[in-house]
């Protein structure tokens, strides 16, 4: 699936993400203190998020096609949901005022109300109507008594004392009120949102157009799958992890393959990518020593900051703009790619896709089931596995923590986040985890 040069895209007119570069972006080399020349995770995240604003383009799609897409306009409830007061239980619709406070009350059963087939009469004094879940509350009745607590004898029902007026009713508009905002613009549609939209009888919604993301791997030693490795080569895995993460996000993907470490090849790749995509994601080639000619090229093509992040794994990263496209130049090591993608790129893409407000970072405090010493001044993301011992939740390490070790990434179900000031972890210490099911 190598990328072929595309005809000029029409989406320029729809607007592309805009990017304001901030001074924070270029602050990595300004301090005299070498320890301070590393940019903190939070500063880098904020600089990225602040510089981006959502796409302008949008389209109208059928409900099913809205899965994973972001609403561009509020979905307004055209009527109440539920549309009528109805029963939450199988039982009897009664008038609370008829009931004796101290003992059973006998009521005459005068009919049955089914879901979709209402009882058309009125419930008078001393009367009850058999009612099924979801059936409209008959006129006159104000309370539902569940069938499990009554005694039925022919056409009479004995209702025990102690019922509360209005119990077991679902009120019209209790889920969504007519004219109210059922789903606000900026909401990403998941299964619940599709159902909610359908519950309003709405067949189409306005969503932001998909984000176009071009991505490629760099490195003379990187080989694409499908041919044997030559000495010193490694197969490209970054393009596959990125493919997986970006596909889950619902982006339109432009897979540009592996680009060798040659200025002309890279320049052509960046030019093509910036013409075709809103966002360019690369891996490799941004570490000190490698980055020099890329740095120079990017200065010509756009505005890109090369950061040394206070993070492990994943220290080098580039961020900026090549022409109109936003660029994320991720490190080369396979786990560093995944860590920097999840900590910096994914929320940025969601913001470009129109998601507001962005969901808060999910972090849970659990007990460490491992020990570790750590350098201060950087945030470490360990690959962890959550475990439950009946009452408490703890986290163990998922295997070797090298920045190239994908097998432990695959074994892991969370990141353990060790903040800058953490020096060591002992078993039983409280640590924070980011479960993958919230990230992926
Ligand atoms: P770099 O940042 O380009 O120096 O790469 C750092 C390390 O990651 C090197 O060992 C590379 O071989 C490795 N690497 C870079 N890109 C990839 C890739 N696409 N797939 C697997 N390993 C990679
Ligand atoms: Mg490289």
GROMACS .gro file of C-alpha atoms and ligand atoms in nm:
model
  464
    1UNK     CA    1   0.000   0.000   0.000
    2UNK     CA    2   0.268   0.249  -0.095
    3UNK     CA    3   0.153   0.598  -0.141
    4UNK     CA    4   0.116   0.732  -0.491
    5UNK     CA    5   0.119   1.105  -0.558
    6UNK     CA    6  -0.241   1.220  -0.546
    7UNK     CA    7  -0.408   1.476  -0.762
    8UNK     CA    8  -0.432   1.811  -0.589
    9UNK     CA    9  -0.682   1.767  -0.308
   10UNK     CA   10  -0.993   1.978  -0.289
   11UNK     CA   11  -0.989   2.014   0.083
   12UNK     CA   12  -0.776   2.328   0.088
   13UNK     CA   13  -1.087   2.530   0.032
   14UNK     CA   14  -1.251   2.359   0.328
   15UNK     CA   15  -0.976   2.478   0.551
   16UNK     CA   16  -0.685   2.301   0.706
   17UNK     CA   17  -0.575   2.296   1.063
   18UNK     CA   18  -0.406   2.617   1.155
   19UNK     CA   19  -0.101   2.620   1.370
   20UNK     CA   20   0.036   2.900   1.575
   21UNK     CA   21   0.389   2.839   1.688
   22UNK     CA   22   0.458   2.945   2.041
   23UNK     CA   23   0.773   3.054   2.212
   24UNK     CA   24   0.749   2.750   2.438
   25UNK     CA   25   0.801   2.531   2.133
   26UNK     CA   26   1.146   2.669   2.074
   27UNK     CA   27   1.253   2.696   2.433
   28UNK     CA   28   1.439   2.368   2.449
   29UNK     CA   29   1.782   2.516   2.393
   30UNK     CA   30   1.751   2.851   2.563
   31UNK     CA   31   1.857   2.766   2.915
   32UNK     CA   32   2.212   2.749   3.040
   33UNK     CA   33   2.131   2.468   3.283
   34UNK     CA   34   2.156   2.145   3.082
   35UNK     CA   35   1.903   1.967   3.302
   36UNK     CA   36   1.656   2.243   3.221
   37UNK     CA   37   1.710   2.224   2.849
   38UNK     CA   38   1.480   1.924   2.846
   39UNK     CA   39   1.121   2.015   2.779
   40UNK     CA   40   0.874   1.868   3.025
   41UNK     CA   41   0.594   1.647   2.899
   42UNK     CA   42   0.332   1.892   3.021
   43UNK     CA   43   0.495   2.192   2.854
   44UNK     CA   44   0.530   2.009   2.525
   45UNK     CA   45   0.170   1.886   2.540
   46UNK     CA   46   0.041   2.234   2.612
   47UNK     CA   47   0.249   2.387   2.333
   48UNK     CA   48   0.109   2.131   2.088
   49UNK     CA   49  -0.251   2.165   2.197
   50UNK     CA   50  -0.245   2.546   2.209
   51UNK     CA   51  -0.112   2.570   1.856
   52UNK     CA   52  -0.389   2.365   1.694
   53UNK     CA   53  -0.747   2.439   1.604
   54UNK     CA   54  -1.012   2.214   1.447
   55UNK     CA   55  -1.067   2.145   1.080
   56UNK     CA   56  -1.325   2.353   0.898
   57UNK     CA   57  -1.456   2.096   0.650
   58UNK     CA   58  -1.762   1.892   0.728
   59UNK     CA   59  -2.023   1.669   0.567
   60UNK     CA   60  -2.364   1.523   0.635
   61UNK     CA   61  -2.360   1.148   0.696
   62UNK     CA   62  -2.608   0.873   0.781
   63UNK     CA   63  -2.617   0.769   1.146
   64UNK     CA   64  -2.412   0.452   1.104
   65UNK     CA   65  -2.141   0.638   0.913
   66UNK     CA   66  -2.106   0.877   1.207
   67UNK     CA   67  -1.934   0.609   1.418
   68UNK     CA   68  -1.599   0.749   1.529
   69UNK     CA   69  -1.673   1.088   1.370
   70UNK     CA   70  -1.712   1.416   1.550
   71UNK     CA   71  -2.036   1.615   1.551
   72UNK     CA   72  -1.998   1.958   1.398
   73UNK     CA   73  -2.337   2.086   1.511
   74UNK     CA   74  -2.548   2.019   1.818
   75UNK     CA   75  -2.802   1.739   1.786
   76UNK     CA   76  -3.130   1.888   1.910
   77UNK     CA   77  -3.408   1.663   2.039
   78UNK     CA   78  -3.707   1.716   1.808
   79UNK     CA   79  -3.936   1.574   2.078
   80UNK     CA   80  -3.930   1.425   2.423
   81UNK     CA   81  -3.758   1.093   2.482
   82UNK     CA   82  -3.945   0.900   2.603
   83UNK     CA   83  -4.230   1.064   2.420
   84UNK     CA   84  -4.488   0.968   2.686
   85UNK     CA   85  -4.497   0.875   3.054
   86UNK     CA   86  -4.455   0.498   3.065
   87UNK     CA   87  -4.408   0.211   3.302
   88UNK     CA   88  -4.057   0.106   3.408
   89UNK     CA   89  -4.185  -0.234   3.529
   90UNK     CA   90  -4.440  -0.506   3.464
   91UNK     CA   91  -4.719  -0.462   3.719
   92UNK     CA   92  -5.032  -0.258   3.783
   93UNK     CA   93  -5.110   0.107   3.713
   94UNK     CA   94  -5.305   0.246   4.008
   95UNK     CA   95  -5.409   0.569   4.181
   96UNK     CA   96  -5.197   0.620   4.492
   97UNK     CA   97  -5.483   0.797   4.670
   98UNK     CA   98  -5.688   0.474   4.659
   99UNK     CA   99  -5.445   0.285   4.879
  100UNK     CA  100  -5.499   0.217   5.246
  101UNK     CA  101  -5.197   0.334   5.442
  102UNK     CA  102  -5.204   0.042   5.686
  103UNK     CA  103  -5.320  -0.268   5.498
  104UNK     CA  104  -5.376  -0.431   5.156
  105UNK     CA  105  -5.617  -0.256   4.920
  106UNK     CA  106  -5.832  -0.451   4.675
  107UNK     CA  107  -5.865  -0.288   4.332
  108UNK     CA  108  -6.071  -0.395   4.030
  109UNK     CA  109  -5.859  -0.479   3.727
  110UNK     CA  110  -6.033  -0.312   3.431
  111UNK     CA  111  -5.793  -0.379   3.144
  112UNK     CA  112  -5.436  -0.418   3.021
  113UNK     CA  113  -5.182  -0.169   2.878
  114UNK     CA  114  -4.913  -0.312   2.651
  115UNK     CA  115  -4.606  -0.138   2.512
  116UNK     CA  116  -4.726   0.010   2.184
  117UNK     CA  117  -5.091  -0.080   2.263
  118UNK     CA  118  -5.219   0.163   2.528
  119UNK     CA  119  -5.522   0.116   2.752
  120UNK     CA  120  -5.771   0.360   2.606
  121UNK     CA  121  -5.999   0.401   2.908
  122UNK     CA  122  -5.957   0.597   3.228
  123UNK     CA  123  -5.851   0.440   3.558
  124UNK     CA  124  -6.125   0.539   3.802
  125UNK     CA  125  -6.138   0.528   4.182
  126UNK     CA  126  -6.082   0.176   4.313
  127UNK     CA  127  -5.954   0.052   3.975
  128UNK     CA  128  -5.623  -0.078   3.840
  129UNK     CA  129  -5.489  -0.164   3.493
  130UNK     CA  130  -5.246  -0.445   3.428
  131UNK     CA  131  -4.942  -0.281   3.264
  132UNK     CA  132  -4.628  -0.398   3.084
  133UNK     CA  133  -4.286  -0.232   3.079
  134UNK     CA  134  -4.279   0.056   2.832
  135UNK     CA  135  -4.658   0.086   2.807
  136UNK     CA  136  -4.808   0.437   2.833
  137UNK     CA  137  -4.947   0.522   3.176
  138UNK     CA  138  -5.326   0.512   3.143
  139UNK     CA  139  -5.518   0.828   3.216
  140UNK     CA  140  -5.608   0.856   3.585
  141UNK     CA  141  -5.323   0.634   3.709
  142UNK     CA  142  -5.021   0.789   3.878
  143UNK     CA  143  -4.824   0.496   4.022
  144UNK     CA  144  -4.697   0.154   3.916
  145UNK     CA  145  -4.696  -0.139   4.158
  146UNK     CA  146  -4.467  -0.419   4.050
  147UNK     CA  147  -4.635  -0.752   3.989
  148UNK     CA  148  -4.409  -0.936   4.236
  149UNK     CA  149  -4.563  -0.764   4.541
  150UNK     CA  150  -4.935  -0.797   4.462
  151UNK     CA  151  -5.180  -1.085   4.498
  152UNK     CA  152  -5.414  -1.139   4.207
  153UNK     CA  153  -5.751  -1.309   4.239
  154UNK     CA  154  -5.968  -1.318   3.927
  155UNK     CA  155  -6.035  -0.959   3.832
  156UNK     CA  156  -5.916  -0.818   4.161
  157UNK     CA  157  -5.563  -0.725   4.268
  158UNK     CA  158  -5.453  -0.678   4.629
  159UNK     CA  159  -5.191  -0.406   4.667
  160UNK     CA  160  -4.988  -0.396   4.988
  161UNK     CA  161  -4.943  -0.075   5.186
  162UNK     CA  162  -4.624   0.128   5.156
  163UNK     CA  163  -4.631   0.218   4.785
  164UNK     CA  164  -4.491   0.560   4.690
  165UNK     CA  165  -4.692   0.785   4.462
  166UNK     CA  166  -4.521   0.813   4.122
  167UNK     CA  167  -4.299   0.507   4.170
  168UNK     CA  168  -4.176   0.303   3.874
  169UNK     CA  169  -4.271   0.567   3.616
  170UNK     CA  170  -4.047   0.692   3.339
  171UNK     CA  171  -4.149   1.048   3.268
  172UNK     CA  172  -4.183   1.192   2.919
  173UNK     CA  173  -3.862   1.382   2.838
  174UNK     CA  174  -3.675   1.220   3.126
  175UNK     CA  175  -3.398   1.100   2.890
  176UNK     CA  176  -3.404   1.399   2.654
  177UNK     CA  177  -3.630   1.703   2.663
  178UNK     CA  178  -3.780   1.840   2.341
  179UNK     CA  179  -3.573   2.131   2.206
  180UNK     CA  180  -3.279   2.050   2.430
  181UNK     CA  181  -2.924   1.970   2.319
  182UNK     CA  182  -2.912   1.592   2.304
  183UNK     CA  183  -2.548   1.583   2.193
  184UNK     CA  184  -2.326   1.890   2.176
  185UNK     CA  185  -2.104   1.976   1.881
  186UNK     CA  186  -1.757   1.835   1.940
  187UNK     CA  187  -1.880   1.499   2.066
  188UNK     CA  188  -1.719   1.196   1.907
  189UNK     CA  189  -1.983   0.937   1.821
  190UNK     CA  190  -1.953   0.596   1.980
  191UNK     CA  191  -2.214   0.321   2.002
  192UNK     CA  192  -2.419   0.508   2.267
  193UNK     CA  193  -2.428   0.824   2.055
  194UNK     CA  194  -2.547   0.633   1.746
  195UNK     CA  195  -2.829   0.484   1.951
  196UNK     CA  196  -2.918   0.817   2.103
  197UNK     CA  197  -2.933   0.989   1.764
  198UNK     CA  198  -3.152   0.708   1.632
  199UNK     CA  199  -3.376   0.732   1.940
  200UNK     CA  200  -3.460   1.084   1.825
  201UNK     CA  201  -3.564   0.961   1.483
  202UNK     CA  202  -3.273   1.148   1.325
  203UNK     CA  203  -3.128   0.981   1.016
  204UNK     CA  204  -2.834   1.212   0.932
  205UNK     CA  205  -2.592   1.429   1.126
  206UNK     CA  206  -2.326   1.689   1.041
  207UNK     CA  207  -1.975   1.566   1.116
  208UNK     CA  208  -1.629   1.707   1.059
  209UNK     CA  209  -1.458   1.561   0.756
  210UNK     CA  210  -1.201   1.292   0.835
  211UNK     CA  211  -0.851   1.405   0.918
  212UNK     CA  212  -0.599   1.312   0.647
  213UNK     CA  213  -0.282   1.178   0.796
  214UNK     CA  214   0.028   1.093   0.592
  215UNK     CA  215   0.290   0.884   0.765
  216UNK     CA  216   0.625   0.732   0.681
  217UNK     CA  217   0.925   0.569   0.840
  218UNK     CA  218   1.276   0.694   0.786
  219UNK     CA  219   1.608   0.515   0.796
  220UNK     CA  220   1.847   0.343   0.553
  221UNK     CA  221   1.838   0.035   0.775
  222UNK     CA  222   1.458   0.003   0.772
  223UNK     CA  223   1.317  -0.265   0.542
  224UNK     CA  224   0.954  -0.310   0.442
  225UNK     CA  225   0.802  -0.652   0.499
  226UNK     CA  226   0.779  -0.876   0.196
  227UNK     CA  227   1.148  -0.925   0.128
  228UNK     CA  228   1.435  -1.090   0.318
  229UNK     CA  229   1.646  -0.866   0.544
  230UNK     CA  230   1.995  -0.767   0.434
  231UNK     CA  231   2.270  -0.757   0.699
  232UNK     CA  232   2.212  -0.474   0.945
  233UNK     CA  233   1.853  -0.413   0.843
  234UNK     CA  234   1.542  -0.425   1.062
  235UNK     CA  235   1.186  -0.458   0.950
  236UNK     CA  236   0.969  -0.153   0.975
  237UNK     CA  237   0.729  -0.188   1.265
  238UNK     CA  238   0.651   0.177   1.336
  239UNK     CA  239   0.438   0.215   1.028
  240UNK     CA  240   0.224  -0.073   1.151
  241UNK     CA  241   0.174   0.049   1.505
  242UNK     CA  242   0.089   0.393   1.367
  243UNK     CA  243  -0.143   0.238   1.110
  244UNK     CA  244  -0.326   0.061   1.391
  245UNK     CA  245  -0.356   0.363   1.616
  246UNK     CA  246  -0.457   0.602   1.338
  247UNK     CA  247  -0.710   0.357   1.194
  248UNK     CA  248  -0.874   0.322   1.535
  249UNK     CA  249  -0.902   0.699   1.542
  250UNK     CA  250  -1.084   0.700   1.208
  251UNK     CA  251  -0.831   0.904   1.013
  252UNK     CA  252  -0.794   0.885   0.634
  253UNK     CA  253  -0.449   0.735   0.597
  254UNK     CA  254  -0.178   0.795   0.341
  255UNK     CA  255   0.091   0.533   0.400
  256UNK     CA  256   0.405   0.660   0.229
  257UNK     CA  257   0.628   0.367   0.314
  258UNK     CA  258   0.994   0.386   0.415
  259UNK     CA  259   1.200   0.686   0.310
  260UNK     CA  260   1.580   0.652   0.307
  261UNK     CA  261   1.800   0.900   0.496
  262UNK     CA  262   1.869   1.107   0.185
  263UNK     CA  263   1.792   1.479   0.183
  264UNK     CA  264   1.635   1.474  -0.164
  265UNK     CA  265   1.416   1.172  -0.085
  266UNK     CA  266   1.303   1.317   0.246
  267UNK     CA  267   1.236   1.658   0.101
  268UNK     CA  268   1.023   1.505  -0.174
  269UNK     CA  269   0.835   1.296   0.082
  270UNK     CA  270   0.763   1.596   0.302
  271UNK     CA  271   0.653   1.800   0.002
  272UNK     CA  272   0.415   1.530  -0.122
  273UNK     CA  273   0.283   1.463   0.227
  274UNK     CA  274   0.217   1.829   0.296
  275UNK     CA  275   0.018   1.856  -0.026
  276UNK     CA  276  -0.197   1.553   0.045
  277UNK     CA  277  -0.250   1.560   0.419
  278UNK     CA  278  -0.349   1.771   0.715
  279UNK     CA  279  -0.099   1.597   0.938
  280UNK     CA  280   0.235   1.427   0.873
  281UNK     CA  281   0.370   1.171   1.118
  282UNK     CA  282   0.720   1.036   1.075
  283UNK     CA  283   0.934   0.809   1.284
  284UNK     CA  284   1.311   0.813   1.319
  285UNK     CA  285   1.572   1.064   1.213
  286UNK     CA  286   1.512   1.323   1.482
  287UNK     CA  287   1.781   1.224   1.730
  288UNK     CA  288   2.088   1.441   1.777
  289UNK     CA  289   2.333   1.375   1.497
  290UNK     CA  290   2.067   1.245   1.262
  291UNK     CA  291   1.854   1.553   1.276
  292UNK     CA  292   2.094   1.806   1.133
  293UNK     CA  293   2.008   1.788   0.766
  294UNK     CA  294   1.641   1.735   0.842
  295UNK     CA  295   1.649   2.043   1.060
  296UNK     CA  296   1.795   2.247   0.779
  297UNK     CA  297   1.547   2.116   0.526
  298UNK     CA  298   1.254   2.184   0.754
  299UNK     CA  299   1.367   2.537   0.815
  300UNK     CA  300   1.327   2.583   0.441
  301UNK     CA  301   0.994   2.405   0.411
  302UNK     CA  302   0.815   2.522   0.722
  303UNK     CA  303   0.851   2.589   1.087
  304UNK     CA  304   0.956   2.299   1.304
  305UNK     CA  305   1.096   2.281   1.656
  306UNK     CA  306   1.326   1.996   1.756
  307UNK     CA  307   1.265   1.907   2.115
  308UNK     CA  308   1.462   1.716   2.370
  309UNK     CA  309   1.184   1.592   2.591
  310UNK     CA  310   1.219   1.504   2.957
  311UNK     CA  311   1.063   1.167   2.886
  312UNK     CA  312   1.160   0.802   2.872
  313UNK     CA  313   1.127   0.637   2.633
  314UNK     CA  314   1.112   0.889   2.353
  315UNK     CA  315   1.346   1.178   2.412
  316UNK     CA  316   1.377   1.343   2.070
  317UNK     CA  317   1.071   1.472   1.891
  318UNK     CA  318   1.000   1.734   1.628
  319UNK     CA  319   0.682   1.934   1.610
  320UNK     CA  320   0.571   2.207   1.380
  321UNK     CA  321   0.437   2.279   1.037
  322UNK     CA  322   0.548   2.188   0.687
  323UNK     CA  323   0.360   2.427   0.464
  324UNK     CA  324  -0.001   2.382   0.579
  325UNK     CA  325   0.040   2.040   0.735
  326UNK     CA  326   0.109   1.978   1.101
  327UNK     CA  327   0.420   1.768   1.153
  328UNK     CA  328   0.495   1.522   1.431
  329UNK     CA  329   0.848   1.385   1.394
  330UNK     CA  330   0.849   1.095   1.639
  331UNK     CA  331   1.159   0.909   1.757
  332UNK     CA  332   1.262   0.588   1.585
  333UNK     CA  333   1.254   0.332   1.863
  334UNK     CA  334   0.933   0.131   1.835
  335UNK     CA  335   0.813   0.178   2.194
  336UNK     CA  336   0.918   0.543   2.193
  337UNK     CA  337   0.693   0.587   1.889
  338UNK     CA  338   0.396   0.441   2.073
  339UNK     CA  339   0.460   0.638   2.391
  340UNK     CA  340   0.503   0.972   2.216
  341UNK     CA  341   0.205   0.899   1.992
  342UNK     CA  342  -0.023   0.834   2.289
  343UNK     CA  343   0.111   1.114   2.507
  344UNK     CA  344   0.138   1.389   2.244
  345UNK     CA  345  -0.016   1.304   1.910
  346UNK     CA  346  -0.349   1.136   1.975
  347UNK     CA  347  -0.512   1.419   2.168
  348UNK     CA  348  -0.375   1.665   1.914
  349UNK     CA  349  -0.542   1.468   1.634
  350UNK     CA  350  -0.867   1.456   1.830
  351UNK     CA  351  -0.853   1.832   1.869
  352UNK     CA  352  -0.797   1.875   1.494
  353UNK     CA  353  -1.089   1.637   1.435
  354UNK     CA  354  -1.310   1.879   1.627
  355UNK     CA  355  -1.343   1.701   1.963
  356UNK     CA  356  -1.438   1.942   2.245
  357UNK     CA  357  -1.389   1.934   2.529
  358UNK     CA  358  -1.106   1.685   2.518
  359UNK     CA  359  -1.161   1.404   2.766
  360UNK     CA  360  -0.934   1.438   3.068
  361UNK     CA  361  -0.632   1.208   3.078
  362UNK     CA  362  -0.743   0.890   3.248
  363UNK     CA  363  -0.513   0.807   3.537
  364UNK     CA  364  -0.580   0.566   3.818
  365UNK     CA  365  -0.389   0.526   4.141
  366UNK     CA  366  -0.291   0.164   4.207
  367UNK     CA  367  -0.027  -0.015   4.412
  368UNK     CA  368   0.306  -0.096   4.254
  369UNK     CA  369   0.398  -0.464   4.252
  370UNK     CA  370   0.755  -0.393   4.145
  371UNK     CA  371   1.059  -0.196   4.252
  372UNK     CA  372   1.256   0.042   4.038
  373UNK     CA  373   1.507   0.325   4.062
  374UNK     CA  374   1.456   0.626   3.843
  375UNK     CA  375   1.640   0.939   3.741
  376UNK     CA  376   1.470   1.261   3.848
  377UNK     CA  377   1.375   1.530   3.597
  378UNK     CA  378   1.191   1.318   3.344
  379UNK     CA  379   0.861   1.139   3.314
  380UNK     CA  380   0.888   0.767   3.259
  381UNK     CA  381   0.623   0.553   3.096
  382UNK     CA  382   0.658   0.189   3.191
  383UNK     CA  383   0.467  -0.096   3.033
  384UNK     CA  384   0.250  -0.247   3.303
  385UNK     CA  385  -0.004  -0.517   3.365
  386UNK     CA  386  -0.292  -0.456   3.601
  387UNK     CA  387  -0.382  -0.733   3.843
  388UNK     CA  388  -0.664  -0.774   4.094
  389UNK     CA  389  -0.629  -0.974   4.414
  390UNK     CA  390  -0.997  -0.965   4.500
  391UNK     CA  391  -0.999  -0.628   4.677
  392UNK     CA  392  -0.708  -0.415   4.557
  393UNK     CA  393  -0.566  -0.344   4.214
  394UNK     CA  394  -0.191  -0.342   4.160
  395UNK     CA  395   0.038  -0.312   3.864
  396UNK     CA  396   0.333  -0.530   3.767
  397UNK     CA  397   0.584  -0.462   3.494
  398UNK     CA  398   0.498  -0.631   3.166
  399UNK     CA  399   0.851  -0.735   3.078
  400UNK     CA  400   1.173  -0.576   2.955
  401UNK     CA  401   1.141  -0.200   2.940
  402UNK     CA  402   1.387  -0.120   2.659
  403UNK     CA  403   1.261   0.142   2.416
  404UNK     CA  404   1.280  -0.104   2.128
  405UNK     CA  405   1.104  -0.393   2.303
  406UNK     CA  406   0.762  -0.426   2.144
  407UNK     CA  407   0.686  -0.765   2.301
  408UNK     CA  408   0.639  -0.607   2.645
  409UNK     CA  409   0.424  -0.340   2.484
  410UNK     CA  410   0.205  -0.617   2.351
  411UNK     CA  411   0.195  -0.788   2.693
  412UNK     CA  412   0.107  -0.462   2.867
  413UNK     CA  413  -0.241  -0.330   2.933
  414UNK     CA  414  -0.139   0.007   3.076
  415UNK     CA  415   0.132   0.268   3.105
  416UNK     CA  416   0.270   0.327   3.453
  417UNK     CA  417   0.343   0.701   3.465
  418UNK     CA  418   0.632   0.799   3.692
  419UNK     CA  419   0.649   1.177   3.723
  420UNK     CA  420   0.961   1.393   3.698
  421UNK     CA  421   1.026   1.407   4.074
  422UNK     CA  422   0.992   1.034   4.137
  423UNK     CA  423   1.323   0.873   4.237
  424UNK     CA  424   1.224   0.516   4.306
  425UNK     CA  425   0.930   0.284   4.337
  426UNK     CA  426   0.892   0.018   4.605
  427UNK     CA  427   0.630  -0.257   4.615
  428UNK     CA  428   0.316  -0.113   4.775
  429UNK     CA  429   0.385   0.247   4.666
  430UNK     CA  430   0.100   0.426   4.496
  431UNK     CA  431   0.162   0.482   4.125
  432UNK     CA  432  -0.057   0.614   3.847
  433UNK     CA  433  -0.155   0.409   3.544
  434UNK     CA  434  -0.314   0.492   3.211
  435UNK     CA  435  -0.505   0.183   3.098
  436UNK     CA  436  -0.473   0.118   2.728
  437UNK     CA  437  -0.840   0.058   2.675
  438UNK     CA  438  -0.890   0.426   2.738
  439UNK     CA  439  -0.608   0.517   2.504
  440UNK     CA  440  -0.641   0.282   2.212
  441LIG     P1  441   1.653   0.678   1.487
  441LIG     O1  442   1.572   0.768   1.576
  441LIG     O2  443   1.624   0.696   1.344
  441LIG     O3  444   1.798   0.690   1.520
  441LIG     O4  445   1.613   0.529   1.525
  441LIG     C1  446   1.631   0.480   1.654
  441LIG     C2  447   1.623   0.329   1.655
  441LIG     O5  448   1.492   0.288   1.616
  441LIG     C3  449   1.718   0.259   1.560
  441LIG     O6  450   1.766   0.142   1.623
  441LIG     C4  451   1.632   0.225   1.442
  441LIG     O7  452   1.680   0.114   1.372
  441LIG     C5  453   1.498   0.198   1.507
  441LIG     N1  454   1.393   0.228   1.414
  441LIG     C6  455   1.376   0.345   1.348
  441LIG     N2  456   1.269   0.338   1.268
  441LIG     C7  457   1.215   0.216   1.284
  441LIG     C8  458   1.103   0.150   1.227
  441LIG     N3  459   1.023   0.212   1.139
  441LIG     N4  460   1.075   0.023   1.266
  441LIG     C9  461   1.155  -0.039   1.356
  441LIG     N5  462   1.263   0.019   1.412
  441LIG    C10  463   1.294   0.144   1.378
  442LIG    MG1  464   1.716   0.661   1.170
   0.00000   0.00000   0.00000
